[in-house]
Amino acid sequence: MARVEGRGPQHDEKEIAAAQALSQQAAQVYGEILDRAPEHDLIPSLDRIEAVVQLLGDPQRAFEAVHVTGTNGKSSTTRMIERLLREHNLRTGRFTSPHLQDVRERIAIDGEIIDQQRFVDVYDEVKPYLDLVDARNAEAGKPRMTYFEVLVALAYAAFADTPVDVAAVEVGLGGSWDATNVIDARVAVITPIGIDHERLLGHDVATIATEKSGIIKPGAVAVFSEQHDDATEPLMSRAAEVGATVLRENHNFSVSQREVALGGQLLTLQGAAAVYPDIFIPLHGAHQAQNAVAALVAVEAFLLSDGRDWSATDNSREGTGLDIDVVRAAFADVDSPGRLEVVRRSPTVLIDAAHNPAGAQVLADSLEEAFGFSRLVGVVAVLEDKDAESILGALEPVLEEVVITRTSSPRAMAPDELAEIAEDVFGEDRVTTFERLDDALDYAMGKAEEGGMIGGGVLATGSVTMAADVRRLFRVR
């Protein structure tokens, strides 16, 4: 065998050392970002992020954007939008939150998360401007930039530097004052709105919808998933106020047919511009079909900017929309980590990031439709500020028993406190408590297979942190 020049033990050791050094740099960068005000402790204002992007030369103006908000389905819809745009040969950026295992997951370019070197380099480029804004705020007695605001600044700088053609951007929280909202997106998508983050967004659907409607910009196309009646009026009012064109689910577009299929579902989607039959998505649940049609219509609105009247009733016919083969290829390749994701077989272990009552209800509906477990055992941990009783209530009909535990989040509700709530919902004989998540999973897997039971399964849910922690335990990347 010919000897390969320039390689050998020393060369490999240098590569390993360089990789380790880079990982340490990336970890140091994340540590500095993490040292700021945490994601759940927001300071509602666009002042800080606007100051930074202005100093950076307004990178958010270097690319087009599709902006996504709502209560549930934001991440999945954003991922679908990005995948559709990329299949149309556009260079894409994607910003989602929160992340599951690595903060770099939030920033993706052409479908790949930003690599460690780029992450470090972008931070080094942006940091002087962060420091300048922080110093100005300190002098004025104001808070420095938050964790989330820094990540938005990094994402927009990375997208501009690439450069990308278009970015699919998910709102972090709310809409009008969310840091992502310094972009001027010509398509705004609003997934179903419900009650969540009441401390920051309000205690009723109408108030929350008003806040989220702030991403609709003058002259934009606004794509609305089916909404609670209390959300519709604020959304429509905002659209009218800024002269936005409105496309509404079950008015201008819809999921016209849906069948459960092996590994996902087969859809016929009636878009705003055309009908798209035989669309396979490898995701489960009616809610993912709803996300898919919203994503499709957002991309129609973005790509088919040919002056058409989107409100016309004769748009939805074959031959006037996107290339059906491109649409099929994109949807067949979508994924949504942490959303009804199988992380183990025999017994099957599913994870889902449902963390509010509406999310738990669609999870329960999807389980009954797509999976035929002979016995399903839940492993549940919920954050302190969530409606644990309603979450558990939605899951009770599909779980034979529930194992209460905690995740790595410092905001996780104490297991004994959550167990008291669970006993009220499930009854004492159906509730078991473990302090450690790994112990809870071991117990649940044993119960799923108890007595040689075939077809038993485990569902781990209740928070994004639960999905992330279980993925980590099972070494899913």
Short mmCIF file of C-alpha atoms in Angstrom, two decimals:
data_model
loop_
_atom_site.label_atom_id
_atom_site.label_comp_id
_atom_site.label_asym_id
_atom_site.label_seq_id
_atom_site.Cartn_x
_atom_site.Cartn_y
_atom_site.Cartn_z
CA MET A 1 0.00 0.00 0.00
CA ALA A 2 1.34 3.41 -0.94
CA ARG A 3 2.28 5.64 1.98
CA VAL A 4 0.24 8.83 2.28
CA GLU A 5 2.65 11.72 2.75
CA GLY A 6 2.01 14.26 5.46
CA ARG A 7 -0.14 12.05 7.64
CA GLY A 8 0.64 10.00 10.68
CA PRO A 9 0.24 9.98 14.45
CA GLN A 10 1.62 13.49 14.89
CA HIS A 11 -0.65 14.90 12.19
CA ASP A 12 -3.70 13.22 13.76
CA GLU A 13 -2.73 14.50 17.21
CA LYS A 14 -2.54 18.05 15.84
CA GLU A 15 -6.01 17.71 14.32
CA ILE A 16 -7.42 16.36 17.58
CA ALA A 17 -5.75 19.13 19.58
CA ALA A 18 -7.08 21.78 17.17
CA ALA A 19 -10.61 20.35 17.38
CA GLN A 20 -10.46 20.32 21.17
CA ALA A 21 -9.21 23.89 21.26
CA LEU A 22 -12.04 24.98 18.96
CA SER A 23 -14.61 23.20 21.12
CA GLN A 24 -13.23 25.02 24.16
CA GLN A 25 -13.49 28.36 22.34
CA ALA A 26 -17.09 27.65 21.36
CA ALA A 27 -17.90 26.63 24.93
CA GLN A 28 -16.31 29.83 26.22
CA VAL A 29 -18.38 31.90 23.80
CA TYR A 30 -21.55 30.18 24.91
CA GLY A 31 -20.57 30.70 28.53
CA GLU A 32 -20.29 34.44 27.93
CA ILE A 33 -23.69 34.54 26.25
CA LEU A 34 -25.23 32.36 28.95
CA ASP A 35 -23.99 34.79 31.60
CA ARG A 36 -26.53 37.35 30.41
CA ALA A 37 -30.19 37.69 31.38
CA PRO A 38 -31.75 34.27 30.68
CA GLU A 39 -34.23 33.48 27.97
CA HIS A 40 -37.24 33.28 30.30
CA ASP A 41 -36.37 36.58 32.02
CA LEU A 42 -36.99 38.93 29.12
CA ILE A 43 -36.84 42.71 29.17
CA PRO A 44 -39.48 43.75 26.58
CA SER A 45 -37.88 46.32 24.29
CA LEU A 46 -36.34 46.55 20.83
CA ASP A 47 -33.98 49.35 21.87
CA ARG A 48 -30.94 47.16 22.58
CA ILE A 49 -31.14 44.93 19.51
CA GLU A 50 -31.87 47.93 17.29
CA ALA A 51 -28.77 49.69 18.62
CA VAL A 52 -26.56 46.68 17.92
CA VAL A 53 -27.80 45.96 14.41
CA GLN A 54 -27.47 49.65 13.55
CA LEU A 55 -23.82 49.56 14.62
CA LEU A 56 -23.37 46.38 12.55
CA GLY A 57 -24.73 48.10 9.45
CA ASP A 58 -28.22 46.60 9.66
CA PRO A 59 -27.36 43.05 8.54
CA GLN A 60 -31.05 42.10 8.72
CA ARG A 61 -31.62 44.21 5.63
CA ALA A 62 -29.18 42.14 3.57
CA PHE A 63 -31.63 39.27 3.08
CA GLU A 64 -35.35 38.61 2.64
CA ALA A 65 -37.27 36.94 5.44
CA VAL A 66 -40.33 34.92 6.34
CA HIS A 67 -41.24 35.57 9.99
CA VAL A 68 -43.16 33.03 12.11
CA THR A 69 -44.96 33.44 15.42
CA GLY A 70 -47.83 31.72 17.28
CA THR A 71 -48.15 29.63 20.42
CA ASN A 72 -47.61 26.10 19.12
CA GLY A 73 -46.09 24.81 15.88
CA LYS A 74 -43.67 27.69 15.30
CA SER A 75 -40.47 25.63 15.09
CA SER A 76 -41.95 22.91 12.86
CA THR A 77 -43.48 25.49 10.53
CA THR A 78 -40.24 27.46 10.34
CA ARG A 79 -38.29 24.31 9.50
CA MET A 80 -40.79 23.42 6.76
CA ILE A 81 -40.60 26.91 5.26
CA GLU A 82 -36.81 26.79 5.17
CA ARG A 83 -36.81 23.33 3.58
CA LEU A 84 -39.24 24.41 0.86
CA LEU A 85 -37.22 27.53 0.08
CA ARG A 86 -33.97 25.55 -0.03
CA GLU A 87 -35.49 23.01 -2.43
CA HIS A 88 -36.19 25.96 -4.71
CA ASN A 89 -32.42 26.53 -4.97
CA LEU A 90 -32.27 29.51 -2.63
CA ARG A 91 -29.51 29.99 -0.06
CA THR A 92 -31.32 29.88 3.23
CA GLY A 93 -30.90 30.90 6.83
CA ARG A 94 -32.98 29.44 9.64
CA PHE A 95 -33.37 30.80 13.16
CA THR A 96 -35.36 28.76 15.68
CA SER A 97 -35.63 28.55 19.45
CA PRO A 98 -35.15 27.11 21.91
CA HIS A 99 -32.44 24.57 21.10
CA LEU A 100 -32.45 20.98 22.28
CA GLN A 101 -28.79 20.10 22.90
CA ASP A 102 -26.49 22.70 21.34
CA VAL A 103 -27.11 26.43 21.07
CA ARG A 104 -25.74 26.35 17.52
CA GLU A 105 -28.90 24.47 16.46
CA ARG A 106 -30.68 27.83 16.52
CA ILE A 107 -28.67 29.21 13.61
CA ALA A 108 -28.63 27.16 10.41
CA ILE A 109 -27.36 27.99 6.94
CA ASP A 110 -28.54 25.91 4.00
CA GLY A 111 -30.07 23.48 6.46
CA GLU A 112 -26.86 22.85 8.44
CA ILE A 113 -26.31 24.25 11.91
CA ILE A 114 -23.57 26.83 12.09
CA ASP A 115 -20.22 25.16 12.67
CA GLN A 116 -18.07 25.88 15.71
CA GLN A 117 -15.50 27.96 13.85
CA ARG A 118 -18.14 30.17 12.25
CA PHE A 119 -19.94 30.50 15.58
CA VAL A 120 -16.75 31.70 17.27
CA ASP A 121 -15.80 33.98 14.38
CA VAL A 122 -19.22 35.67 14.21
CA TYR A 123 -19.22 36.21 17.95
CA ASP A 124 -15.75 37.77 17.79
CA GLU A 125 -16.96 40.11 15.03
CA VAL A 126 -20.11 41.13 16.88
CA LYS A 127 -18.75 41.29 20.45
CA PRO A 128 -17.21 44.80 20.24
CA TYR A 129 -20.61 46.19 19.30
CA LEU A 130 -22.34 44.24 22.07
CA ASP A 131 -19.84 45.69 24.51
CA LEU A 132 -20.46 49.20 23.20
CA VAL A 133 -24.23 48.93 23.61
CA ASP A 134 -23.80 47.36 27.05
CA ALA A 135 -21.54 50.22 28.12
CA ARG A 136 -24.00 52.85 26.88
CA ASN A 137 -26.85 51.14 28.73
CA ALA A 138 -24.79 50.87 31.91
CA GLU A 139 -24.10 54.61 31.81
CA ALA A 140 -27.84 55.24 31.44
CA GLY A 141 -28.71 52.82 34.24
CA LYS A 142 -30.31 50.38 31.80
CA PRO A 143 -29.81 46.60 31.49
CA ARG A 144 -27.30 45.10 29.12
CA MET A 145 -28.29 42.92 26.18
CA THR A 146 -30.01 39.65 26.99
CA TYR A 147 -29.05 36.10 26.05
CA PHE A 148 -31.69 35.93 23.32
CA GLU A 149 -30.87 39.33 21.86
CA VAL A 150 -27.22 38.33 21.44
CA LEU A 151 -28.22 35.14 19.61
CA VAL A 152 -30.45 37.13 17.25
CA ALA A 153 -27.59 39.53 16.51
CA LEU A 154 -25.26 36.59 15.78
CA ALA A 155 -27.81 34.95 13.50
CA TYR A 156 -28.50 38.06 11.46
CA ALA A 157 -24.78 38.80 11.14
CA ALA A 158 -24.08 35.22 10.01
CA PHE A 159 -26.92 35.32 7.47
CA ALA A 160 -25.68 38.62 6.04
CA ASP A 161 -22.06 37.44 5.87
CA THR A 162 -22.90 34.22 4.00
CA PRO A 163 -24.93 35.82 2.35
CA VAL A 164 -28.28 34.02 2.33
CA ASP A 165 -31.12 34.85 -0.03
CA VAL A 166 -33.85 34.40 2.53
CA ALA A 167 -34.15 33.48 6.20
CA ALA A 168 -36.98 31.63 7.91
CA VAL A 169 -37.10 33.23 11.35
CA GLU A 170 -39.02 32.00 14.37
CA VAL A 171 -40.02 34.51 17.03
CA GLY A 172 -38.62 33.79 20.47
CA LEU A 173 -41.58 35.08 22.47
CA GLY A 174 -44.51 37.26 21.53
CA GLY A 175 -44.04 39.37 18.44
CA SER A 176 -43.90 43.15 18.45
CA TRP A 177 -41.06 43.51 20.98
CA ASP A 178 -39.35 40.19 20.27
CA ALA A 179 -35.71 40.75 19.28
CA THR A 180 -36.23 39.01 15.92
CA ASN A 181 -38.71 41.74 14.94
CA VAL A 182 -36.05 44.13 13.68
CA ILE A 183 -36.44 42.33 10.35
CA ASP A 184 -38.90 43.66 7.80
CA ALA A 185 -40.34 40.37 6.54
CA ARG A 186 -42.63 40.46 3.54
CA VAL A 187 -44.37 37.27 4.68
CA ALA A 188 -45.59 36.83 8.27
CA VAL A 189 -46.96 33.51 9.48
CA ILE A 190 -49.04 33.14 12.64
CA THR A 191 -49.64 29.59 13.84
CA PRO A 192 -52.47 28.82 16.31
CA ILE A 193 -52.52 31.16 19.31
CA GLY A 194 -53.36 29.97 22.81
CA ILE A 195 -52.54 30.76 26.43
CA ASP A 196 -48.86 30.59 27.34
CA HIS A 197 -46.21 32.85 28.90
CA GLU A 198 -48.98 34.80 30.61
CA ARG A 199 -46.61 36.85 32.76
CA LEU A 200 -45.13 38.48 29.68
CA LEU A 201 -47.85 38.23 27.04
CA GLY A 202 -51.12 38.57 28.90
CA HIS A 203 -53.83 36.38 30.38
CA ASP A 204 -56.24 36.07 27.46
CA VAL A 205 -56.03 35.05 23.81
CA ALA A 206 -56.97 38.47 22.45
CA THR A 207 -54.16 40.24 24.33
CA ILE A 208 -51.62 37.60 23.29
CA ALA A 209 -52.79 37.81 19.66
CA THR A 210 -52.38 41.58 19.70
CA GLU A 211 -48.78 41.19 20.82
CA LYS A 212 -48.01 38.52 18.24
CA SER A 213 -49.64 40.50 15.42
CA GLY A 214 -46.76 42.96 15.68
CA ILE A 215 -44.67 40.92 13.22
CA ILE A 216 -47.07 41.87 10.40
CA LYS A 217 -45.34 44.66 8.51
CA PRO A 218 -46.77 47.22 6.05
CA GLY A 219 -47.57 45.67 2.68
CA ALA A 220 -46.71 42.14 3.80
CA VAL A 221 -48.65 38.95 3.19
CA ALA A 222 -50.00 37.58 6.48
CA VAL A 223 -50.66 33.83 6.62
CA PHE A 224 -52.96 32.83 9.49
CA SER A 225 -53.48 29.27 10.65
CA GLU A 226 -56.97 28.49 11.97
CA GLN A 227 -57.38 30.65 15.07
CA HIS A 228 -59.52 30.92 18.17
CA ASP A 229 -62.27 33.49 17.59
CA ASP A 230 -60.71 35.81 20.19
CA ALA A 231 -57.46 35.89 18.20
CA THR A 232 -58.98 36.60 14.81
CA GLU A 233 -60.11 40.20 15.43
CA PRO A 234 -56.74 41.51 16.68
CA LEU A 235 -54.90 39.79 13.84
CA MET A 236 -57.25 41.10 11.17
CA SER A 237 -57.17 44.59 12.71
CA ARG A 238 -53.37 44.70 12.57
CA ALA A 239 -53.38 43.51 8.96
CA ALA A 240 -55.87 46.19 7.99
CA GLU A 241 -53.91 48.84 9.88
CA VAL A 242 -50.70 48.15 7.93
CA GLY A 243 -52.28 47.25 4.59
CA ALA A 244 -51.22 43.60 4.67
CA THR A 245 -52.80 40.95 2.47
CA VAL A 246 -54.41 38.21 4.59
CA LEU A 247 -54.52 34.50 3.74
CA ARG A 248 -56.51 32.45 6.26
CA GLU A 249 -56.69 28.73 6.79
CA ASN A 250 -60.09 27.31 5.77
CA HIS A 251 -60.81 30.52 3.86
CA ASN A 252 -57.93 30.82 1.36
CA PHE A 253 -56.15 27.50 1.96
CA SER A 254 -56.67 24.21 3.75
CA VAL A 255 -55.65 20.62 4.34
CA SER A 256 -58.19 19.03 2.01
CA GLN A 257 -57.20 15.40 2.57
CA ARG A 258 -55.09 13.58 5.14
CA GLU A 259 -54.28 9.89 5.57
CA VAL A 260 -52.06 8.19 8.13
CA ALA A 261 -49.13 6.56 6.32
CA LEU A 262 -46.16 4.46 7.34
CA GLY A 263 -43.73 6.81 9.04
CA GLY A 264 -45.89 9.89 8.66
CA GLN A 265 -48.92 11.03 6.67
CA LEU A 266 -50.05 11.62 3.10
CA LEU A 267 -51.69 14.95 2.37
CA THR A 268 -53.51 16.89 -0.27
CA LEU A 269 -52.87 20.56 0.40
CA GLN A 270 -54.99 23.29 -1.10
CA GLY A 271 -52.69 26.25 -1.21
CA ALA A 272 -53.55 29.84 -2.01
CA ALA A 273 -52.25 29.38 -5.56
CA ALA A 274 -52.78 25.71 -6.41
CA VAL A 275 -53.72 22.25 -5.21
CA TYR A 276 -50.86 19.92 -4.22
CA PRO A 277 -51.84 16.23 -4.05
CA ASP A 278 -49.83 13.26 -2.72
CA ILE A 279 -47.60 15.19 -0.32
CA PHE A 280 -45.86 12.90 2.14
CA ILE A 281 -44.48 14.32 5.38
CA PRO A 282 -42.56 12.10 7.82
CA LEU A 283 -44.27 13.70 10.82
CA HIS A 284 -47.33 12.65 12.77
CA GLY A 285 -50.53 14.43 13.72
CA ALA A 286 -53.16 16.74 12.29
CA HIS A 287 -51.24 19.69 13.73
CA GLN A 288 -48.24 18.90 11.52
CA ALA A 289 -50.49 18.83 8.48
CA GLN A 290 -51.77 22.25 9.56
CA ASN A 291 -48.19 23.46 9.93
CA ALA A 292 -47.37 22.07 6.48
CA VAL A 293 -50.11 23.94 4.66
CA ALA A 294 -49.22 27.20 6.44
CA ALA A 295 -45.58 26.73 5.43
CA LEU A 296 -46.59 25.95 1.85
CA VAL A 297 -48.74 29.07 1.55
CA ALA A 298 -45.99 31.22 3.08
CA VAL A 299 -43.60 30.00 0.39
CA GLU A 300 -46.22 30.52 -2.33
CA ALA A 301 -46.61 34.10 -1.13
CA PHE A 302 -42.85 34.59 -1.05
CA LEU A 303 -41.99 33.06 -4.43
CA LEU A 304 -45.05 33.84 -6.52
CA SER A 305 -44.88 37.60 -6.15
CA ASP A 306 -46.29 38.18 -9.61
CA GLY A 307 -48.93 40.71 -8.73
CA ARG A 308 -51.67 38.12 -8.40
CA ASP A 309 -54.76 38.82 -6.34
CA TRP A 310 -54.29 36.41 -3.42
CA SER A 311 -57.85 36.96 -2.28
CA ALA A 312 -59.28 35.66 -5.57
CA THR A 313 -61.35 32.50 -5.18
CA ASP A 314 -60.04 30.85 -8.37
CA ASN A 315 -56.35 30.72 -7.38
CA SER A 316 -56.47 27.21 -5.91
CA ARG A 317 -56.19 25.09 -9.01
CA GLU A 318 -53.44 22.91 -10.40
CA GLY A 319 -50.87 24.52 -12.67
CA THR A 320 -50.74 27.99 -11.12
CA GLY A 321 -48.55 27.33 -8.12
CA LEU A 322 -45.19 25.89 -7.16
CA ASP A 323 -43.62 22.93 -8.94
CA ILE A 324 -45.30 19.90 -7.41
CA ASP A 325 -42.19 17.71 -7.63
CA VAL A 326 -40.13 20.30 -5.77
CA VAL A 327 -42.81 20.60 -3.09
CA ARG A 328 -43.01 16.82 -2.69
CA ALA A 329 -39.23 16.45 -2.41
CA ALA A 330 -38.98 19.19 0.21
CA PHE A 331 -41.77 17.92 2.42
CA ALA A 332 -40.53 14.33 2.24
CA ASP A 333 -37.25 15.56 3.77
CA VAL A 334 -38.58 17.70 6.62
CA ASP A 335 -37.84 16.87 10.22
CA SER A 336 -38.78 18.33 13.58
CA PRO A 337 -36.53 17.05 16.37
CA GLY A 338 -38.22 16.64 19.73
CA ARG A 339 -41.71 16.48 18.23
CA LEU A 340 -43.14 12.95 18.49
CA GLU A 341 -39.62 11.69 17.84
CA VAL A 342 -38.71 8.03 18.33
CA VAL A 343 -35.41 7.81 20.22
CA ARG A 344 -35.43 4.10 21.08
CA ARG A 345 -37.04 0.84 19.94
CA SER A 346 -38.12 -2.17 22.00
CA PRO A 347 -39.71 -0.69 23.90
CA THR A 348 -40.44 2.36 21.80
CA VAL A 349 -39.52 5.59 23.57
CA LEU A 350 -41.07 8.76 22.17
CA ILE A 351 -40.21 12.31 23.11
CA ASP A 352 -42.31 15.40 22.60
CA ALA A 353 -41.62 18.97 23.65
CA ALA A 354 -45.27 19.77 24.47
CA HIS A 355 -45.17 22.27 27.33
CA ASN A 356 -48.61 23.84 27.45
CA PRO A 357 -52.19 22.50 27.46
CA ALA A 358 -52.80 23.03 23.75
CA GLY A 359 -49.57 21.27 22.86
CA ALA A 360 -50.41 18.39 25.18
CA GLN A 361 -53.84 18.00 23.61
CA VAL A 362 -52.54 17.78 20.04
CA LEU A 363 -49.91 15.33 21.30
CA ALA A 364 -52.61 13.11 22.81
CA ASP A 365 -54.68 13.26 19.63
CA SER A 366 -51.66 12.39 17.49
CA LEU A 367 -50.70 9.42 19.69
CA GLU A 368 -54.15 7.88 19.35
CA GLU A 369 -54.13 8.37 15.60
CA ALA A 370 -50.59 7.34 14.64
CA PHE A 371 -49.50 4.78 17.25
CA GLY A 372 -51.15 1.60 18.44
CA PHE A 373 -49.49 1.02 21.79
CA SER A 374 -50.87 -1.80 23.91
CA ARG A 375 -49.67 0.13 26.95
CA LEU A 376 -48.21 3.64 27.09
CA VAL A 377 -46.36 4.89 30.15
CA GLY A 378 -45.67 8.62 30.50
CA VAL A 379 -42.56 10.21 31.94
CA VAL A 380 -43.44 13.82 32.71
CA ALA A 381 -41.62 16.86 34.05
CA VAL A 382 -43.06 20.36 33.82
CA LEU A 383 -41.61 23.82 34.42
CA GLU A 384 -42.80 25.81 37.43
CA ASP A 385 -44.64 28.51 35.47
CA LYS A 386 -46.73 26.11 33.36
CA ASP A 387 -50.30 24.86 33.78
CA ALA A 388 -49.30 21.38 34.94
CA GLU A 389 -52.84 20.28 35.78
CA SER A 390 -54.14 21.00 32.29
CA ILE A 391 -51.11 19.41 30.64
CA LEU A 392 -51.57 16.23 32.68
CA GLY A 393 -55.31 16.31 32.09
CA ALA A 394 -54.82 16.30 28.33
CA LEU A 395 -52.46 13.33 28.56
CA GLU A 396 -54.45 11.26 31.06
CA PRO A 397 -56.70 9.46 28.52
CA VAL A 398 -53.73 8.08 26.54
CA LEU A 399 -51.42 7.09 29.42
CA GLU A 400 -51.92 3.94 31.47
CA GLU A 401 -49.77 5.44 34.19
CA VAL A 402 -47.41 8.36 34.64
CA VAL A 403 -43.91 8.62 36.12
CA ILE A 404 -43.18 12.05 37.57
CA THR A 405 -39.61 13.35 37.60
CA ARG A 406 -37.54 16.46 37.00
CA THR A 407 -35.27 17.60 34.16
CA SER A 408 -31.99 19.50 34.20
CA SER A 409 -33.80 22.85 34.01
CA PRO A 410 -33.46 24.99 37.16
CA ARG A 411 -37.07 25.98 36.52
CA ALA A 412 -38.37 22.40 36.74
CA MET A 413 -41.23 21.87 39.18
CA ALA A 414 -40.25 19.75 42.19
CA PRO A 415 -41.30 16.11 41.59
CA ASP A 416 -43.24 15.83 44.85
CA GLU A 417 -45.22 18.99 44.00
CA LEU A 418 -45.96 17.79 40.46
CA ALA A 419 -46.84 14.32 41.78
CA GLU A 420 -49.57 15.81 43.99
CA ILE A 421 -51.14 17.39 40.92
CA ALA A 422 -50.74 14.16 38.96
CA GLU A 423 -52.46 12.13 41.68
CA ASP A 424 -55.47 14.45 41.47
CA VAL A 425 -55.63 13.85 37.71
CA PHE A 426 -54.64 10.17 37.41
CA GLY A 427 -55.38 8.77 40.85
CA GLU A 428 -52.72 7.74 43.34
CA ASP A 429 -52.37 4.18 42.01
CA ARG A 430 -51.33 5.42 38.53
CA VAL A 431 -48.57 7.80 39.67
CA THR A 432 -44.94 6.98 40.52
CA THR A 433 -42.22 9.50 41.36
CA PHE A 434 -38.47 9.50 40.78
CA GLU A 435 -36.08 12.34 41.50
CA ARG A 436 -33.76 11.36 38.65
CA LEU A 437 -34.82 11.26 35.02
CA ASP A 438 -32.70 8.21 34.15
CA ASP A 439 -34.31 6.24 36.97
CA ALA A 440 -37.75 7.35 35.80
CA LEU A 441 -37.03 6.19 32.25
CA ASP A 442 -35.69 2.81 33.40
CA TYR A 443 -38.80 2.26 35.50
CA ALA A 444 -41.15 3.34 32.69
CA MET A 445 -39.47 1.06 30.14
CA GLY A 446 -39.79 -1.83 32.55
CA LYS A 447 -43.50 -1.10 33.06
CA ALA A 448 -44.04 -0.85 29.31
CA GLU A 449 -42.70 -4.40 28.89
CA GLU A 450 -44.10 -5.81 32.14
CA GLY A 451 -45.42 -9.35 31.87
CA GLY A 452 -43.92 -9.79 28.42
CA MET A 453 -46.19 -7.08 27.05
CA ILE A 454 -45.74 -6.62 23.30
CA GLY A 455 -46.30 -3.18 21.81
CA GLY A 456 -45.74 -1.19 24.97
CA GLY A 457 -44.20 2.26 24.80
CA VAL A 458 -42.92 5.21 26.78
CA LEU A 459 -43.71 8.88 26.19
CA ALA A 460 -41.36 11.48 27.71
CA THR A 461 -42.86 14.96 27.60
CA GLY A 462 -43.76 18.14 29.48
CA SER A 463 -41.04 20.57 28.36
CA VAL A 464 -38.42 21.25 25.73
CA THR A 465 -35.81 20.40 28.36
CA MET A 466 -37.37 16.95 28.78
CA ALA A 467 -37.00 16.27 25.06
CA ALA A 468 -33.40 17.51 25.13
CA ASP A 469 -32.42 15.54 28.23
CA VAL A 470 -33.87 12.27 26.93
CA ARG A 471 -32.18 12.76 23.56
CA ARG A 472 -28.92 13.23 25.41
CA LEU A 473 -29.44 10.12 27.55
CA PHE A 474 -30.08 8.03 24.45
CA ARG A 475 -27.23 9.74 22.61
CA VAL A 476 -29.39 11.03 19.79
CA ARG A 477 -27.78 13.73 17.67
#
